[in-house]
Tab-separated table of C-alpha atoms and ligand atoms in Angstrom:
chain	number	residue	atom	x	y	z
P	1	MET	CA	-30.794	-47.493	16.528
P	2	ARG	CA	-32.036	-48.330	20.026
P	3	PHE	CA	-31.506	-47.442	23.671
P	4	VAL	CA	-30.790	-50.277	26.116
P	5	ILE	CA	-31.702	-49.231	29.663
P	6	LYS	CA	-31.241	-51.005	33.010
P	7	GLY	CA	-33.780	-49.349	35.307
P	8	LYS	CA	-34.412	-48.634	39.013
P	9	ARG	CA	-31.462	-46.260	39.480
P	10	PRO	CA	-32.389	-42.926	41.104
P	11	LEU	CA	-31.018	-39.967	39.114
P	12	HIS	CA	-28.796	-37.485	40.906
P	13	GLY	CA	-26.842	-34.439	39.790
P	14	ARG	CA	-27.186	-31.499	37.428
P	15	VAL	CA	-28.228	-31.171	33.797
P	16	LYS	CA	-28.203	-28.056	31.579
P	17	VAL	CA	-30.910	-27.706	28.939
P	18	HIS	CA	-30.337	-26.574	25.356
P	19	GLY	CA	-32.070	-23.955	23.239
P	20	ALA	CA	-35.722	-24.631	22.436
P	21	LYS	CA	-36.429	-26.696	19.296
P	22	ASN	CA	-39.869	-25.113	18.962
P	23	ALA	CA	-38.391	-21.614	19.140
P	24	VAL	CA	-35.492	-22.088	16.728
P	25	LEU	CA	-37.521	-23.770	13.953
P	26	PRO	CA	-39.895	-20.808	13.345
P	27	ILE	CA	-36.962	-18.368	13.719
P	28	ILE	CA	-35.084	-20.183	10.927
P	29	ALA	CA	-38.157	-19.903	8.685
P	30	ALA	CA	-38.534	-16.204	9.594
P	31	SER	CA	-34.917	-15.476	8.587
P	32	ILE	CA	-36.121	-15.700	4.965
P	33	LEU	CA	-37.931	-12.388	5.548
P	34	CYS	CA	-34.652	-10.601	6.275
P	35	GLU	CA	-32.389	-8.998	3.659
P	36	GLY	CA	-29.428	-9.113	6.034
P	37	ASP	CA	-27.698	-11.991	7.808
P	38	SER	CA	-28.886	-13.460	11.097
P	39	VAL	CA	-26.772	-15.086	13.820
P	40	ILE	CA	-28.724	-17.395	16.114
P	41	THR	CA	-27.043	-18.739	19.254
P	42	GLN	CA	-27.896	-21.505	21.742
P	43	VAL	CA	-29.161	-23.650	18.840
P	44	PRO	CA	-29.621	-27.325	19.836
P	45	HIS	CA	-28.121	-30.165	17.793
P	46	LEU	CA	-31.272	-31.938	16.662
P	47	GLU	CA	-32.378	-33.780	13.545
P	48	ASP	CA	-35.160	-31.234	13.048
P	49	VAL	CA	-32.666	-28.342	13.121
P	50	HIS	CA	-30.479	-30.094	10.549
P	51	THR	CA	-33.561	-30.587	8.356
P	52	ALA	CA	-34.508	-26.901	8.705
P	53	VAL	CA	-30.956	-25.912	7.685
P	54	GLU	CA	-31.241	-28.202	4.649
P	55	VAL	CA	-34.521	-26.550	3.669
P	56	MET	CA	-32.832	-23.127	3.803
P	57	SER	CA	-30.011	-24.379	1.582
P	58	ARG	CA	-32.504	-25.809	-0.928
P	59	LEU	CA	-34.114	-22.375	-1.133
P	60	GLY	CA	-30.726	-20.908	-2.037
P	61	MET	CA	-29.871	-19.411	1.347
P	62	ASP	CA	-26.494	-19.942	2.965
P	63	ALA	CA	-27.198	-21.641	6.321
P	64	ARG	CA	-24.357	-22.989	8.486
P	65	LEU	CA	-24.366	-24.418	11.998
P	66	ARG	CA	-21.050	-23.870	13.804
P	67	GLY	CA	-21.269	-25.514	17.241
P	68	SER	CA	-24.472	-24.062	18.653
P	69	THR	CA	-24.320	-20.915	16.499
P	70	LEU	CA	-26.365	-20.800	13.316
P	71	ILE	CA	-25.474	-18.273	10.615
P	72	LEU	CA	-28.249	-17.541	8.109
P	73	ARG	CA	-27.480	-15.544	4.940
P	74	PRO	CA	-30.635	-14.984	2.875
P	75	ALA	CA	-28.860	-13.075	0.064
P	76	GLY	CA	-28.887	-16.128	-2.218
P	77	LEU	CA	-32.604	-16.810	-1.753
P	78	SER	CA	-33.708	-18.008	-5.200
P	79	SER	CA	-36.231	-20.848	-4.986
P	80	TYR	CA	-39.816	-20.673	-3.802
P	81	GLU	CA	-40.271	-24.466	-3.661
P	82	ALA	CA	-40.073	-26.670	-0.554
P	83	PRO	CA	-40.040	-30.287	-1.701
P	84	TYR	CA	-41.910	-33.308	-0.360
P	85	ASP	CA	-38.833	-35.082	0.983
P	86	LEU	CA	-38.116	-32.215	3.377
P	87	VAL	CA	-41.605	-31.115	4.368
P	88	GLY	CA	-42.503	-34.806	4.786
P	89	ARG	CA	-39.575	-35.190	7.169
P	90	MET	CA	-40.458	-32.136	9.216
P	91	ARG	CA	-43.799	-30.415	8.934
P	92	ALA	CA	-42.540	-27.203	10.564
P	93	SER	CA	-40.852	-26.577	7.167
P	94	PHE	CA	-44.311	-25.407	6.092
P	95	LEU	CA	-43.662	-22.148	7.956
P	96	VAL	CA	-41.444	-20.990	5.060
P	97	THR	CA	-44.590	-20.436	2.941
P	98	GLY	CA	-45.537	-16.943	4.130
P	99	PRO	CA	-41.973	-15.610	4.182
P	100	LEU	CA	-41.382	-16.879	0.608
P	101	VAL	CA	-44.553	-15.135	-0.563
P	102	ALA	CA	-43.463	-11.950	1.220
P	103	ARG	CA	-39.987	-12.009	-0.390
P	104	LEU	CA	-40.543	-13.712	-3.780
P	105	GLY	CA	-44.281	-13.254	-4.333
P	106	ARG	CA	-45.002	-16.973	-4.329
P	107	ALA	CA	-44.395	-20.347	-2.672
P	108	ARG	CA	-44.969	-23.936	-3.768
P	109	ILE	CA	-44.882	-26.209	-0.747
P	110	SER	CA	-45.522	-29.888	-0.425
P	111	LEU	CA	-48.560	-30.284	1.817
P	112	PRO	CA	-47.334	-31.435	5.226
P	113	GLY	CA	-48.851	-34.834	5.922
P	114	GLY	CA	-50.298	-35.961	9.184
P	115	CYS	CA	-48.107	-37.699	11.703
P	116	ALA	CA	-48.347	-40.195	14.533
P	117	ILE	CA	-50.084	-37.750	16.890
P	118	GLY	CA	-52.754	-36.461	14.560
P	119	SER	CA	-53.875	-35.219	11.159
P	120	ARG	CA	-52.132	-31.854	11.774
P	121	PRO	CA	-54.315	-29.741	9.424
P	122	ILE	CA	-53.079	-26.363	8.146
P	123	ASP	CA	-56.433	-24.722	7.453
P	124	LEU	CA	-55.802	-21.902	9.956
P	125	HIS	CA	-52.459	-21.143	8.302
P	126	LEU	CA	-54.026	-20.953	4.817
P	127	LYS	CA	-57.059	-18.924	5.985
P	128	GLY	CA	-54.703	-16.431	7.602
P	129	LEU	CA	-52.506	-16.107	4.506
P	130	GLU	CA	-55.629	-15.474	2.400
P	131	ALA	CA	-56.688	-12.789	4.893
P	132	LEU	CA	-53.309	-11.118	4.209
P	133	GLY	CA	-54.212	-10.991	0.523
P	134	ALA	CA	-52.571	-14.190	-0.755
P	135	THR	CA	-54.151	-16.542	-3.295
P	136	VAL	CA	-54.068	-20.193	-2.198
P	137	ARG	CA	-54.396	-23.156	-4.577
P	138	GLN	CA	-54.023	-26.824	-3.649
P	139	GLY	CA	-53.435	-29.816	-5.893
P	140	HIS	CA	-51.263	-32.901	-6.456
P	141	GLY	CA	-50.043	-32.826	-2.856
P	142	PHE	CA	-48.797	-29.248	-3.121
P	143	VAL	CA	-50.109	-25.904	-1.995
P	144	GLU	CA	-49.313	-22.854	-4.152
P	145	VAL	CA	-49.548	-19.482	-2.465
P	146	SER	CA	-49.015	-16.177	-4.291
P	147	ALA	CA	-49.476	-12.440	-3.762
P	148	ASP	CA	-48.230	-9.319	-5.537
P	149	ARG	CA	-48.535	-7.440	-2.270
P	150	LEU	CA	-49.469	-8.656	1.208
P	151	ARG	CA	-51.814	-6.352	3.080
P	152	GLY	CA	-52.393	-6.205	6.844
P	153	SER	CA	-55.715	-7.544	8.115
P	154	ARG	CA	-57.600	-8.627	11.216
P	155	VAL	CA	-57.420	-12.443	11.626
P	156	TYR	CA	-59.338	-14.455	14.227
P	157	LEU	CA	-57.863	-17.932	14.887
P	158	ASP	CA	-60.598	-20.511	15.531
P	159	TYR	CA	-58.038	-22.325	17.701
P	160	PRO	CA	-54.932	-20.753	19.329
P	161	SER	CA	-52.655	-22.687	16.990
P	162	VAL	CA	-48.950	-22.207	17.794
P	163	GLY	CA	-47.829	-22.693	14.196
P	164	ALA	CA	-50.568	-20.560	12.666
P	165	THR	CA	-49.846	-17.738	15.134
P	166	GLU	CA	-46.109	-17.877	14.303
P	167	HIS	CA	-46.749	-18.161	10.557
P	168	LEU	CA	-49.083	-15.165	10.415
P	169	MET	CA	-47.084	-13.000	12.823
P	170	MET	CA	-43.865	-13.400	10.831
P	171	THR	CA	-45.581	-12.949	7.440
P	172	ALA	CA	-47.472	-9.852	8.622
P	173	ALA	CA	-44.121	-8.237	9.491
P	174	LEU	CA	-43.658	-7.407	5.769
P	175	ALA	CA	-47.336	-6.861	4.893
P	176	GLU	CA	-48.551	-3.326	4.119
P	177	GLY	CA	-50.416	-1.834	7.089
P	178	THR	CA	-51.543	-3.307	10.370
P	179	THR	CA	-52.368	-6.933	11.179
P	180	ILE	CA	-54.267	-7.946	14.304
P	181	ILE	CA	-54.172	-11.630	15.236
P	182	GLU	CA	-56.944	-12.506	17.692
P	183	ASN	CA	-57.200	-15.677	19.802
P	184	ALA	CA	-53.446	-16.025	19.233
P	185	ALA	CA	-51.413	-18.741	20.956
P	186	GLU	CA	-49.396	-17.449	23.942
P	187	GLU	CA	-46.473	-19.913	24.041
P	188	PRO	CA	-43.020	-18.567	25.075
P	189	GLU	CA	-41.693	-19.676	21.662
P	190	ILE	CA	-44.001	-17.084	20.060
P	191	VAL	CA	-42.563	-14.348	22.272
P	192	ASP	CA	-39.055	-15.520	21.323
P	193	LEU	CA	-39.920	-15.346	17.605
P	194	ALA	CA	-41.371	-11.846	18.100
P	195	ASN	CA	-38.172	-10.781	19.869
P	196	TYR	CA	-36.075	-12.097	16.991
P	197	LEU	CA	-38.261	-10.283	14.426
P	198	SER	CA	-38.212	-7.048	16.456
P	199	GLY	CA	-34.410	-7.311	16.550
P	200	ALA	CA	-34.550	-7.441	12.750
P	201	GLY	CA	-36.674	-4.271	12.596
P	202	ALA	CA	-40.237	-5.588	12.815
P	203	SER	CA	-42.927	-3.780	14.798
P	204	ILE	CA	-44.803	-6.374	16.890
P	205	HIS	CA	-46.834	-5.847	20.075
P	206	GLY	CA	-48.686	-8.289	22.282
P	207	ALA	CA	-46.767	-11.510	21.545
P	208	GLY	CA	-47.468	-13.867	24.449
P	209	THR	CA	-51.019	-12.568	24.797
P	210	LYS	CA	-54.210	-13.465	22.893
P	211	ILE	CA	-54.038	-10.333	20.715
P	212	ILE	CA	-50.943	-9.637	18.625
P	213	ARG	CA	-50.598	-6.393	16.641
P	214	VAL	CA	-48.095	-6.176	13.766
P	215	GLU	CA	-47.293	-2.948	11.888
P	216	GLY	CA	-45.845	-3.976	8.524
P	217	VAL	CA	-42.471	-2.533	7.513
P	218	PRO	CA	-40.910	-2.341	4.009
P	219	SER	CA	-37.964	-4.582	4.838
P	220	LEU	CA	-36.136	-6.379	7.641
P	221	ARG	CA	-32.409	-6.491	8.319
P	222	GLY	CA	-30.911	-9.540	10.029
P	223	ALA	CA	-30.633	-9.994	13.791
P	224	HIS	CA	-28.437	-11.561	16.458
P	225	HIS	CA	-30.611	-13.690	18.729
P	226	GLN	CA	-30.138	-16.187	21.532
P	227	VAL	CA	-32.855	-18.856	21.584
P	228	ILE	CA	-34.795	-19.360	24.837
P	229	PRO	CA	-34.186	-22.574	26.804
P	230	ASP	CA	-36.237	-25.638	25.883
P	231	ARG	CA	-39.016	-25.892	28.498
P	232	ILE	CA	-40.101	-29.353	27.290
P	233	GLU	CA	-36.577	-30.756	27.503
P	234	ALA	CA	-36.300	-29.231	31.000
P	235	ALA	CA	-39.646	-30.683	32.102
P	236	THR	CA	-38.635	-34.096	30.755
P	237	TYR	CA	-35.563	-34.149	33.042
P	238	MET	CA	-37.694	-32.950	35.977
P	239	VAL	CA	-40.040	-35.916	35.417
P	240	ALA	CA	-37.082	-38.311	35.021
P	241	ALA	CA	-35.809	-37.208	38.440
P	242	ALA	CA	-39.248	-37.610	40.012
P	243	LEU	CA	-40.080	-41.056	38.628
P	244	THR	CA	-36.723	-42.521	39.686
P	245	GLY	CA	-36.993	-41.070	43.219
P	246	GLY	CA	-33.936	-38.953	42.575
P	247	ARG	CA	-32.686	-35.411	43.141
P	248	VAL	CA	-31.762	-33.392	40.050
P	249	GLU	CA	-31.066	-29.734	39.379
P	250	VAL	CA	-32.115	-28.660	35.874
P	251	GLU	CA	-30.085	-25.590	34.899
P	252	GLY	CA	-30.339	-22.869	32.255
P	253	VAL	CA	-34.151	-22.745	32.375
P	254	VAL	CA	-36.779	-19.998	32.669
P	255	PRO	CA	-38.753	-21.284	35.704
P	256	ASP	CA	-41.767	-19.211	34.671
P	257	HIS	CA	-42.061	-21.307	31.463
P	258	LEU	CA	-42.346	-24.457	33.604
P	259	LYS	CA	-45.117	-23.255	35.950
P	260	ALA	CA	-47.797	-25.761	34.912
P	261	VAL	CA	-45.461	-28.757	35.283
P	262	THR	CA	-43.980	-27.445	38.553
P	263	ALA	CA	-47.471	-26.886	39.982
P	264	LYS	CA	-48.586	-30.431	39.051
P	265	MET	CA	-45.462	-32.007	40.550
P	266	ARG	CA	-45.919	-30.054	43.795
P	267	GLU	CA	-49.571	-31.210	43.855
P	268	MET	CA	-48.154	-34.769	43.781
P	269	GLY	CA	-46.045	-34.046	46.863
P	270	ILE	CA	-42.766	-33.772	44.962
P	271	SER	CA	-40.406	-31.033	46.208
P	272	VAL	CA	-39.594	-28.543	43.440
P	273	PHE	CA	-37.390	-25.552	44.312
P	274	GLU	CA	-37.067	-22.664	41.846
P	275	ASP	CA	-34.000	-20.463	41.529
P	276	GLU	CA	-33.398	-17.643	39.014
P	277	ASN	CA	-32.550	-19.973	36.098
P	278	SER	CA	-32.749	-23.462	37.525
P	279	VAL	CA	-35.226	-25.812	39.184
P	280	LEU	CA	-34.334	-28.524	41.695
P	281	VAL	CA	-36.529	-31.635	41.887
P	282	ASP	CA	-36.188	-33.759	45.033
P	283	ALA	CA	-38.262	-36.958	45.027
P	284	THR	CA	-36.035	-38.916	47.391
P	285	ARG	CA	-38.401	-38.831	50.345
P	286	ARG	CA	-41.649	-40.517	49.316
P	287	ARG	CA	-43.683	-41.874	46.396
P	288	PRO	CA	-45.629	-39.178	44.543
P	289	GLN	CA	-49.429	-39.000	44.886
P	290	ALA	CA	-51.509	-39.374	41.712
P	291	VAL	CA	-53.212	-36.262	40.252
P	292	ASN	CA	-55.404	-35.552	37.221
P	293	VAL	CA	-53.837	-33.804	34.220
P	294	LYS	CA	-55.498	-31.951	31.341
P	295	THR	CA	-53.398	-30.634	28.457
P	296	MET	CA	-54.192	-27.091	27.320
P	297	PRO	CA	-52.607	-24.325	25.241
P	298	TYR	CA	-50.005	-22.314	27.184
P	299	PRO	CA	-50.005	-21.406	30.032
P	300	GLY	CA	-51.907	-24.663	30.642
P	301	PHE	CA	-50.239	-28.055	31.013
P	302	PRO	CA	-48.220	-28.662	27.801
P	303	THR	CA	-49.428	-31.436	25.490
P	304	ASP	CA	-45.768	-32.250	24.744
P	305	MET	CA	-45.391	-33.338	28.376
P	306	GLN	CA	-48.494	-35.565	28.438
P	307	ALA	CA	-46.726	-38.797	27.477
P	308	PRO	CA	-43.697	-38.332	29.775
P	309	PHE	CA	-45.951	-37.286	32.655
P	310	MET	CA	-48.156	-40.377	32.206
P	311	VAL	CA	-45.154	-42.512	33.182
P	312	LEU	CA	-44.763	-40.522	36.417
P	313	LEU	CA	-48.461	-41.013	37.148
P	314	ALA	CA	-48.074	-44.768	36.499
P	315	VAL	CA	-45.521	-45.076	39.316
P	316	SER	CA	-47.437	-42.781	41.713
P	317	GLU	CA	-49.944	-43.689	44.419
P	318	GLY	CA	-53.601	-43.753	43.269
P	319	MET	CA	-55.614	-43.273	40.087
P	320	SER	CA	-55.185	-40.439	37.573
P	321	VAL	CA	-57.215	-39.212	34.630
P	322	VAL	CA	-55.148	-37.740	31.787
P	323	THR	CA	-57.143	-35.650	29.313
P	324	GLU	CA	-55.491	-34.724	25.993
P	325	THR	CA	-57.393	-31.750	24.568
P	326	VAL	CA	-54.874	-30.530	21.950
P	327	PHE	CA	-54.188	-33.466	19.580
P	328	GLU	CA	-56.675	-36.150	18.606
P	329	ASN	CA	-54.328	-39.122	18.663
P	330	ARG	CA	-51.702	-38.517	21.289
P	331	PHE	CA	-52.083	-41.736	23.319
P	332	ILE	CA	-50.113	-43.966	20.951
P	333	HIS	CA	-47.457	-44.514	23.608
P	334	VAL	CA	-50.089	-46.217	25.812
P	335	GLY	CA	-49.856	-49.545	23.957
P	336	GLU	CA	-46.103	-49.709	24.494
P	337	LEU	CA	-46.386	-48.628	28.147
P	338	ARG	CA	-48.874	-51.458	28.719
P	339	ARG	CA	-46.182	-53.890	27.562
P	340	MET	CA	-44.128	-52.592	30.484
P	341	GLY	CA	-46.879	-53.242	33.023
P	342	VAL	CA	-48.606	-49.861	33.077
P	343	GLU	CA	-52.361	-50.308	33.723
P	344	VAL	CA	-54.207	-47.692	31.671
P	345	GLN	CA	-57.601	-47.516	29.975
P	346	VAL	CA	-58.149	-45.063	27.118
P	347	ASP	CA	-61.596	-43.688	26.344
P	348	GLY	CA	-61.409	-41.096	23.548
P	349	ARG	CA	-59.453	-38.098	24.809
P	350	ALA	CA	-59.167	-39.429	28.362
P	351	ALA	CA	-56.827	-42.076	29.794
P	352	MET	CA	-57.331	-43.628	33.255
P	353	VAL	CA	-53.931	-44.484	34.759
P	354	HIS	CA	-53.669	-46.904	37.705
P	355	GLY	CA	-50.777	-45.786	39.892
P	356	GLN	CA	-48.161	-47.890	41.624
P	357	SER	CA	-47.616	-50.112	38.562
P	358	GLN	CA	-44.299	-51.809	38.915
P	359	LEU	CA	-42.950	-51.317	35.446
P	360	GLN	CA	-41.102	-54.253	33.891
P	361	GLY	CA	-38.389	-53.867	31.282
P	362	ALA	CA	-39.437	-54.903	27.749
P	363	ILE	CA	-38.663	-54.312	24.064
P	364	VAL	CA	-40.721	-51.294	22.956
P	365	ALA	CA	-40.762	-49.015	19.907
P	366	ALA	CA	-41.067	-45.245	19.691
P	367	THR	CA	-43.447	-43.884	17.066
P	368	ASP	CA	-43.238	-40.185	17.864
P	369	LEU	CA	-40.896	-37.797	19.635
P	370	ARG	CA	-42.517	-37.336	23.055
P	371	GLY	CA	-43.929	-40.868	23.160
P	372	GLY	CA	-40.394	-42.093	22.581
P	373	ALA	CA	-39.090	-39.942	25.431
P	374	ALA	CA	-41.816	-41.423	27.649
P	375	LEU	CA	-40.644	-44.965	26.829
P	376	VAL	CA	-37.092	-44.033	27.829
P	377	LEU	CA	-38.394	-42.634	31.117
P	378	ALA	CA	-40.392	-45.830	31.674
P	379	GLY	CA	-37.183	-47.802	31.167
P	380	LEU	CA	-35.486	-45.728	33.857
P	381	ALA	CA	-38.232	-46.682	36.343
P	382	ALA	CA	-38.641	-50.341	35.279
P	383	ILE	CA	-37.203	-53.467	36.831
P	384	GLY	CA	-34.774	-55.173	34.450
P	385	THR	CA	-33.766	-54.186	30.933
P	386	THR	CA	-35.754	-52.079	28.498
P	387	GLU	CA	-34.914	-51.753	24.826
P	388	VAL	CA	-36.398	-48.694	23.117
P	389	ARG	CA	-36.326	-48.915	19.316
P	390	GLY	CA	-36.870	-46.034	16.891
P	391	VAL	CA	-34.756	-43.606	18.893
P	392	GLU	CA	-34.388	-41.450	15.778
P	393	HIS	CA	-37.764	-40.046	16.861
P	394	VAL	CA	-36.255	-39.058	20.227
P	395	ASP	CA	-33.183	-37.532	18.556
P	396	ARG	CA	-35.477	-35.093	16.754
P	397	GLY	CA	-36.214	-33.249	19.964
P	398	TYR	CA	-33.622	-34.122	22.606
P	399	ASP	CA	-29.975	-33.144	22.186
P	400	GLY	CA	-27.834	-35.846	23.820
P	401	PHE	CA	-30.688	-37.380	25.823
P	402	ASP	CA	-28.802	-40.600	26.644
P	403	VAL	CA	-25.558	-38.723	27.385
P	404	ASN	CA	-27.293	-36.440	29.887
P	405	LEU	CA	-29.212	-39.285	31.520
P	406	ARG	CA	-25.940	-41.254	31.922
P	407	LYS	CA	-24.375	-38.193	33.568
P	408	LEU	CA	-27.262	-38.302	36.054
P	409	GLY	CA	-26.512	-41.949	36.861
P	410	ALA	CA	-28.828	-43.797	34.479
P	411	ASN	CA	-27.633	-47.071	32.951
P	412	ILE	CA	-28.534	-46.309	29.315
P	413	ARG	CA	-26.617	-47.228	26.171
P	414	ARG	CA	-27.198	-46.297	22.538
P	415	VAL	CA	-26.858	-49.480	20.424
P	416	ARG	CA	-27.014	-49.808	16.669
P	417	LEU	CA	-29.544	-52.396	15.503
P	418	VAL	CA	-27.846	-54.901	13.171
P	419	ALA	CA	-29.552	-55.265	9.802
P	420	ALA	CA	-31.219	-58.584	10.665
P	421	GLU	CA	-32.704	-57.170	13.884
P	422	GLU	CA	-33.729	-54.022	12.033
P	423	SER	CA	-35.775	-55.948	9.483
P	424	GLU	CA	-37.144	-58.287	12.192
P	425	ALA	CA	-38.167	-55.249	14.273
P	426	SER	CA	-39.950	-53.615	11.367
P	427	GLY	CA	-41.493	-56.990	10.417
P	428	LEU	CA	-42.931	-57.404	13.917
P	429	GLY	CA	-44.352	-53.918	13.723
P	430	LEU	CA	-41.887	-52.892	16.374
P	431	GLY	CA	-40.077	-50.599	14.028
P	432	PRO	CA	-40.868	-46.880	14.010
P	433	THR	CA	-43.721	-45.780	11.749
P	434	ALA	CA	-43.125	-43.106	9.133
P	435	SER	CA	-42.189	-39.862	10.805
P	436	GLY	CA	-43.409	-36.536	9.463
P	437	SER	CA	-44.794	-35.075	12.684
N	501	LIG	C1	-46.462	-26.884	17.809
N	501	LIG	O1	-47.059	-27.677	16.802
N	501	LIG	C2	-45.261	-27.682	18.297
N	501	LIG	N1	-44.314	-27.882	17.188
N	501	LIG	C3	-45.740	-29.033	18.831
N	501	LIG	O2	-44.594	-29.699	19.362
N	501	LIG	C4	-46.724	-28.794	19.980
N	501	LIG	O3	-47.219	-30.033	20.430
N	501	LIG	C5	-47.882	-27.924	19.475
N	501	LIG	O4	-47.369	-26.695	18.913
N	501	LIG	C6	-48.863	-27.574	20.583
N	501	LIG	O5	-48.193	-26.909	21.613
N	501	LIG	C7	-43.493	-26.866	16.856
N	501	LIG	O6	-43.541	-25.782	17.412
N	501	LIG	C8	-42.529	-27.137	15.736
N	501	LIG	P1	-50.825	-26.312	16.811
N	501	LIG	P2	-48.236	-27.025	15.877
N	501	LIG	O7	-50.973	-25.686	15.479
N	501	LIG	O8	-47.940	-25.609	15.619
N	501	LIG	C9	-54.996	-27.885	15.318
N	501	LIG	C10	-43.129	-31.487	19.681
N	501	LIG	O9	-43.263	-32.609	20.197
N	501	LIG	N2	-54.766	-27.069	14.104
N	501	LIG	O10	-50.877	-25.454	18.035
N	501	LIG	O11	-48.445	-27.931	14.708
N	501	LIG	C11	-54.081	-29.099	15.336
N	501	LIG	O12	-54.645	-30.153	14.575
N	501	LIG	C12	-44.194	-30.950	18.749
N	501	LIG	O13	-42.142	-30.719	19.883
N	501	LIG	C13	-55.809	-26.935	13.190
N	501	LIG	O14	-56.896	-27.493	13.372
N	501	LIG	O15	-49.475	-27.151	16.875
N	501	LIG	C14	-54.000	-29.442	16.798
N	501	LIG	O16	-55.111	-30.236	17.152
N	501	LIG	C15	-45.338	-31.927	18.551
N	501	LIG	N3	-55.592	-26.198	12.062
N	501	LIG	C16	-54.113	-28.078	17.482
N	501	LIG	O17	-54.586	-27.163	16.478
N	501	LIG	C17	-54.404	-25.571	11.816
N	501	LIG	O18	-54.284	-24.891	10.774
N	501	LIG	C18	-52.790	-27.556	18.006
N	501	LIG	O19	-51.908	-27.491	16.918
N	501	LIG	C19	-53.355	-25.729	12.756
N	501	LIG	C20	-53.561	-26.477	13.900
């Protein structure tokens, strides 16, 4: 599958964002902890959500997505194994480990591999589970975790890992006694998970700060929960508006979750107006000025916006330095952007971007979710036609990306690659690499 884009059309209009992928995935894993049913609303239609639902079914749960409402019935929970084919497809499946140990006393999970953006270790997850009293054994590509009884503990995270914070917070909900997580990640998706768990009867304080306190409870019922809006999807549309010199209102957002991106865009001279649950980006007046960007854990500039934002910097006035501090290999999109005329030098964790590049349309291939989104954005700003291959990466994190961009005036079509082209693309190394991020 590929996107064919004819660029240089300013985007205008309104777009409504969906529920956050990175909030709903941990919530689905946490539903295993509950003895009652959960109803989750504002669930986006994404490949990763479909994979998470499949994992739940494999574990014996009844999981059904009706429109954007997900019904999770854990009564049939029977298996403690998460197989390679699913964890390999989506590493967030690994979050089912702690909940399975809490409910069934053990879990046997295929070790999540690395992915395009980095090795994605899970040492902080495993160290935390051991601190809660679990025994961890690794071998043959699997990790086996078991515990007769999980006990609360004080855990210090060497790095404010989003996944490790979520994993330990949800598992501690059913551990005996109190758990304190220090140096916790503060992302809004962690607060959303805590709100879901509290709705199910958990006792959690401090989510969204560096210290989270969990008082274990004997059991959790289910919960009704509406997922928070996707701040990365919202920021991606804000950047699309800015780099095409357009004027777009992004609706259904929590402006406070977008502060770092809004602040950077204003620093570039782009007008960004905030309303209660929408932001309006107006870049019709003049070319943005280049700025430096450094990705950091929330509330810093989000690493998931580094690739899309690099495209905006490439069409801005002046030089920028982009520093990626979160993942060790998150500049893979640079090679493809160069093919479109972007002048950028990478030196370790820093990339020097020369502004005012006139992007030219080209055939490019996505190799990860946000890098793929960046290539689509580059196509919107480029002269001529851009063909982005490997859009299945983009479909993992953006619900109806091409449909929404077309509504905003973009000339973008989704085209199936015929078999011959498919093999030629993969032969030329243009095809997408193995996913698994
Ligand atoms: C979550 O991944 C998101 N995924 C990522 O979004 C996001 O980029 C990332 O957080 C950072 O914000 C989901 O929520 C499903 P981390 P996660 O653990 O939890 C190191 C997207 O595009 N680390 O905070 O895997 C790790 O190597 C995806 O939507 C350890 O060293 O991120 C990385 O360098 C991509 N040991 C850093 O921490 C561990 O045990 C941040 O990783 C765990 C992580």
